[in-house]
Amino acid sequence: MIGLLLVVFGTMSLAMARGRPVALRIDRHGVSGYYVRTLNWTDILRFDRMERGSGSLGIELFDRDEVRRRQRRLM
Protein backbone atom coordinates (compact mmCIF):
# COMPACT_ATOMS: atom_id res chain seq x y z
CA MET A 1 0.00 0.00 0.00
CA ILE A 2 2.76 2.45 0.91
CA GLY A 3 4.66 1.51 -2.25
CA LEU A 4 1.60 2.35 -4.36
CA LEU A 5 1.24 5.68 -2.58
CA LEU A 6 4.89 6.53 -3.28
CA VAL A 7 4.46 5.65 -6.95
CA VAL A 8 1.38 7.90 -7.19
CA PHE A 9 3.16 10.85 -5.56
CA GLY A 10 6.25 10.28 -7.70
CA THR A 11 4.17 10.26 -10.87
CA MET A 12 2.34 13.42 -9.82
CA SER A 13 5.64 15.18 -9.08
CA LEU A 14 7.11 14.23 -12.44
CA ALA A 15 3.96 15.38 -14.24
CA MET A 16 4.04 18.76 -12.47
CA ALA A 17 7.77 19.21 -13.10
CA ARG A 18 7.31 18.45 -16.75
CA GLY A 19 4.32 20.76 -17.13
CA ARG A 20 5.77 23.68 -15.19
CA PRO A 21 9.49 24.44 -15.24
CA VAL A 22 10.81 25.01 -11.72
CA ALA A 23 14.05 26.65 -12.77
CA LEU A 24 14.78 29.71 -14.83
CA ARG A 25 15.10 28.87 -18.50
CA ILE A 26 16.67 31.32 -20.95
CA ASP A 27 16.45 30.57 -24.65
CA ARG A 28 15.86 32.27 -28.00
CA HIS A 29 12.18 32.86 -27.14
CA GLY A 30 12.90 34.65 -23.88
CA VAL A 31 12.92 33.76 -20.18
CA SER A 32 10.47 31.42 -18.47
CA GLY A 33 9.96 30.01 -15.01
CA TYR A 34 7.38 28.60 -12.64
CA TYR A 35 4.79 31.37 -12.22
CA VAL A 36 5.17 33.37 -15.42
CA ARG A 37 4.86 32.07 -18.93
CA THR A 38 7.68 33.02 -21.27
CA LEU A 39 8.82 36.62 -20.97
CA ASN A 40 9.63 37.75 -24.47
CA TRP A 41 12.84 39.66 -24.95
CA THR A 42 10.69 42.74 -25.63
CA ASP A 43 9.36 42.52 -22.01
CA ILE A 44 12.83 42.61 -20.43
CA LEU A 45 14.68 45.87 -19.88
CA ARG A 46 17.84 44.42 -18.31
CA PHE A 47 19.34 41.68 -16.12
CA ASP A 48 21.12 42.45 -12.86
CA ARG A 49 23.19 40.03 -10.80
CA MET A 50 22.41 40.85 -7.17
CA GLU A 51 25.86 40.29 -5.63
CA ARG A 52 29.18 39.02 -6.82
CA GLY A 53 29.20 35.23 -6.49
CA SER A 54 25.48 35.15 -5.75
CA GLY A 55 23.11 32.72 -7.41
CA SER A 56 20.42 35.40 -7.59
CA LEU A 57 19.50 37.21 -10.78
CA GLY A 58 17.34 40.31 -11.00
CA ILE A 59 15.22 40.98 -14.07
CA GLU A 60 14.00 44.50 -14.70
CA LEU A 61 10.89 44.65 -16.87
CA PHE A 62 9.54 47.41 -19.08
CA ASP A 63 5.99 46.97 -17.71
CA ARG A 64 5.92 44.97 -14.47
CA ASP A 65 2.16 45.34 -13.98
CA GLU A 66 1.38 43.85 -17.40
CA VAL A 67 3.60 40.84 -16.65
CA ARG A 68 1.90 40.35 -13.26
CA ARG A 69 -1.49 40.20 -14.98
CA ARG A 70 -0.21 37.25 -17.03
CA GLN A 71 0.94 35.31 -13.94
CA ARG A 72 -0.72 32.02 -13.10
CA ARG A 73 -2.93 31.90 -10.05
CA LEU A 74 -1.70 29.61 -7.27
CA MET A 75 -5.18 28.28 -6.51
PDB file of C-alpha atoms in Angstrom:
ATOM      1  CA  MET A   1       0.000   0.000   0.000  1.00  0.00           C
ATOM      2  CA  ILE A   2       2.764   2.453   0.911  1.00  0.00           C
ATOM      3  CA  GLY A   3       4.657   1.512  -2.251  1.00  0.00           C
ATOM      4  CA  LEU A   4       1.598   2.349  -4.355  1.00  0.00           C
ATOM      5  CA  LEU A   5       1.236   5.683  -2.580  1.00  0.00           C
ATOM      6  CA  LEU A   6       4.889   6.527  -3.278  1.00  0.00           C
ATOM      7  CA  VAL A   7       4.455   5.646  -6.949  1.00  0.00           C
ATOM      8  CA  VAL A   8       1.383   7.896  -7.193  1.00  0.00           C
ATOM      9  CA  PHE A   9       3.160  10.851  -5.557  1.00  0.00           C
ATOM     10  CA  GLY A  10       6.246  10.283  -7.700  1.00  0.00           C
ATOM     11  CA  THR A  11       4.172  10.256 -10.872  1.00  0.00           C
ATOM     12  CA  MET A  12       2.344  13.418  -9.820  1.00  0.00           C
ATOM     13  CA  SER A  13       5.640  15.175  -9.075  1.00  0.00           C
ATOM     14  CA  LEU A  14       7.105  14.232 -12.439  1.00  0.00           C
ATOM     15  CA  ALA A  15       3.962  15.383 -14.236  1.00  0.00           C
ATOM     16  CA  MET A  16       4.036  18.759 -12.468  1.00  0.00           C
ATOM     17  CA  ALA A  17       7.766  19.214 -13.098  1.00  0.00           C
ATOM     18  CA  ARG A  18       7.311  18.447 -16.752  1.00  0.00           C
ATOM     19  CA  GLY A  19       4.316  20.758 -17.132  1.00  0.00           C
ATOM     20  CA  ARG A  20       5.773  23.679 -15.189  1.00  0.00           C
ATOM     21  CA  PRO A  21       9.490  24.441 -15.241  1.00  0.00           C
ATOM     22  CA  VAL A  22      10.806  25.013 -11.724  1.00  0.00           C
ATOM     23  CA  ALA A  23      14.054  26.652 -12.773  1.00  0.00           C
ATOM     24  CA  LEU A  24      14.779  29.714 -14.827  1.00  0.00           C
ATOM     25  CA  ARG A  25      15.100  28.871 -18.501  1.00  0.00           C
ATOM     26  CA  ILE A  26      16.668  31.323 -20.946  1.00  0.00           C
ATOM     27  CA  ASP A  27      16.449  30.570 -24.653  1.00  0.00           C
ATOM     28  CA  ARG A  28      15.856  32.275 -27.996  1.00  0.00           C
ATOM     29  CA  HIS A  29      12.181  32.863 -27.142  1.00  0.00           C
ATOM     30  CA  GLY A  30      12.905  34.651 -23.877  1.00  0.00           C
ATOM     31  CA  VAL A  31      12.916  33.765 -20.178  1.00  0.00           C
ATOM     32  CA  SER A  32      10.470  31.425 -18.474  1.00  0.00           C
ATOM     33  CA  GLY A  33       9.960  30.009 -15.013  1.00  0.00           C
ATOM     34  CA  TYR A  34       7.380  28.602 -12.639  1.00  0.00           C
ATOM     35  CA  TYR A  35       4.790  31.369 -12.216  1.00  0.00           C
ATOM     36  CA  VAL A  36       5.175  33.366 -15.415  1.00  0.00           C
ATOM     37  CA  ARG A  37       4.865  32.073 -18.925  1.00  0.00           C
ATOM     38  CA  THR A  38       7.683  33.024 -21.271  1.00  0.00           C
ATOM     39  CA  LEU A  39       8.824  36.617 -20.971  1.00  0.00           C
ATOM     40  CA  ASN A  40       9.627  37.753 -24.466  1.00  0.00           C
ATOM     41  CA  TRP A  41      12.843  39.660 -24.952  1.00  0.00           C
ATOM     42  CA  THR A  42      10.685  42.738 -25.632  1.00  0.00           C
ATOM     43  CA  ASP A  43       9.358  42.522 -22.014  1.00  0.00           C
ATOM     44  CA  ILE A  44      12.831  42.608 -20.431  1.00  0.00           C
ATOM     45  CA  LEU A  45      14.678  45.870 -19.879  1.00  0.00           C
ATOM     46  CA  ARG A  46      17.840  44.418 -18.308  1.00  0.00           C
ATOM     47  CA  PHE A  47      19.340  41.683 -16.124  1.00  0.00           C
ATOM     48  CA  ASP A  48      21.118  42.451 -12.861  1.00  0.00           C
ATOM     49  CA  ARG A  49      23.186  40.035 -10.803  1.00  0.00           C
ATOM     50  CA  MET A  50      22.414  40.846  -7.167  1.00  0.00           C
ATOM     51  CA  GLU A  51      25.855  40.287  -5.628  1.00  0.00           C
ATOM     52  CA  ARG A  52      29.180  39.021  -6.825  1.00  0.00           C
ATOM     53  CA  GLY A  53      29.196  35.232  -6.491  1.00  0.00           C
ATOM     54  CA  SER A  54      25.477  35.150  -5.750  1.00  0.00           C
ATOM     55  CA  GLY A  55      23.107  32.720  -7.409  1.00  0.00           C
ATOM     56  CA  SER A  56      20.422  35.402  -7.590  1.00  0.00           C
ATOM     57  CA  LEU A  57      19.497  37.209 -10.780  1.00  0.00           C
ATOM     58  CA  GLY A  58      17.335  40.310 -10.998  1.00  0.00           C
ATOM     59  CA  ILE A  59      15.221  40.978 -14.066  1.00  0.00           C
ATOM     60  CA  GLU A  60      13.998  44.503 -14.695  1.00  0.00           C
ATOM     61  CA  LEU A  61      10.888  44.647 -16.865  1.00  0.00           C
ATOM     62  CA  PHE A  62       9.542  47.414 -19.077  1.00  0.00           C
ATOM     63  CA  ASP A  63       5.989  46.972 -17.714  1.00  0.00           C
ATOM     64  CA  ARG A  64       5.925  44.970 -14.471  1.00  0.00           C
ATOM     65  CA  ASP A  65       2.159  45.337 -13.984  1.00  0.00           C
ATOM     66  CA  GLU A  66       1.380  43.853 -17.399  1.00  0.00           C
ATOM     67  CA  VAL A  67       3.601  40.842 -16.649  1.00  0.00           C
ATOM     68  CA  ARG A  68       1.900  40.350 -13.261  1.00  0.00           C
ATOM     69  CA  ARG A  69      -1.493  40.203 -14.976  1.00  0.00           C
ATOM     70  CA  ARG A  70      -0.207  37.250 -17.031  1.00  0.00           C
ATOM     71  CA  GLN A  71       0.942  35.310 -13.939  1.00  0.00           C
ATOM     72  CA  ARG A  72      -0.721  32.019 -13.095  1.00  0.00           C
ATOM     73  CA  ARG A  73      -2.929  31.896 -10.047  1.00  0.00           C
ATOM     74  CA  LEU A  74      -1.703  29.610  -7.269  1.00  0.00           C
ATOM     75  CA  MET A  75      -5.176  28.280  -6.509  1.00  0.00           C
TER      76      MET A  75
END
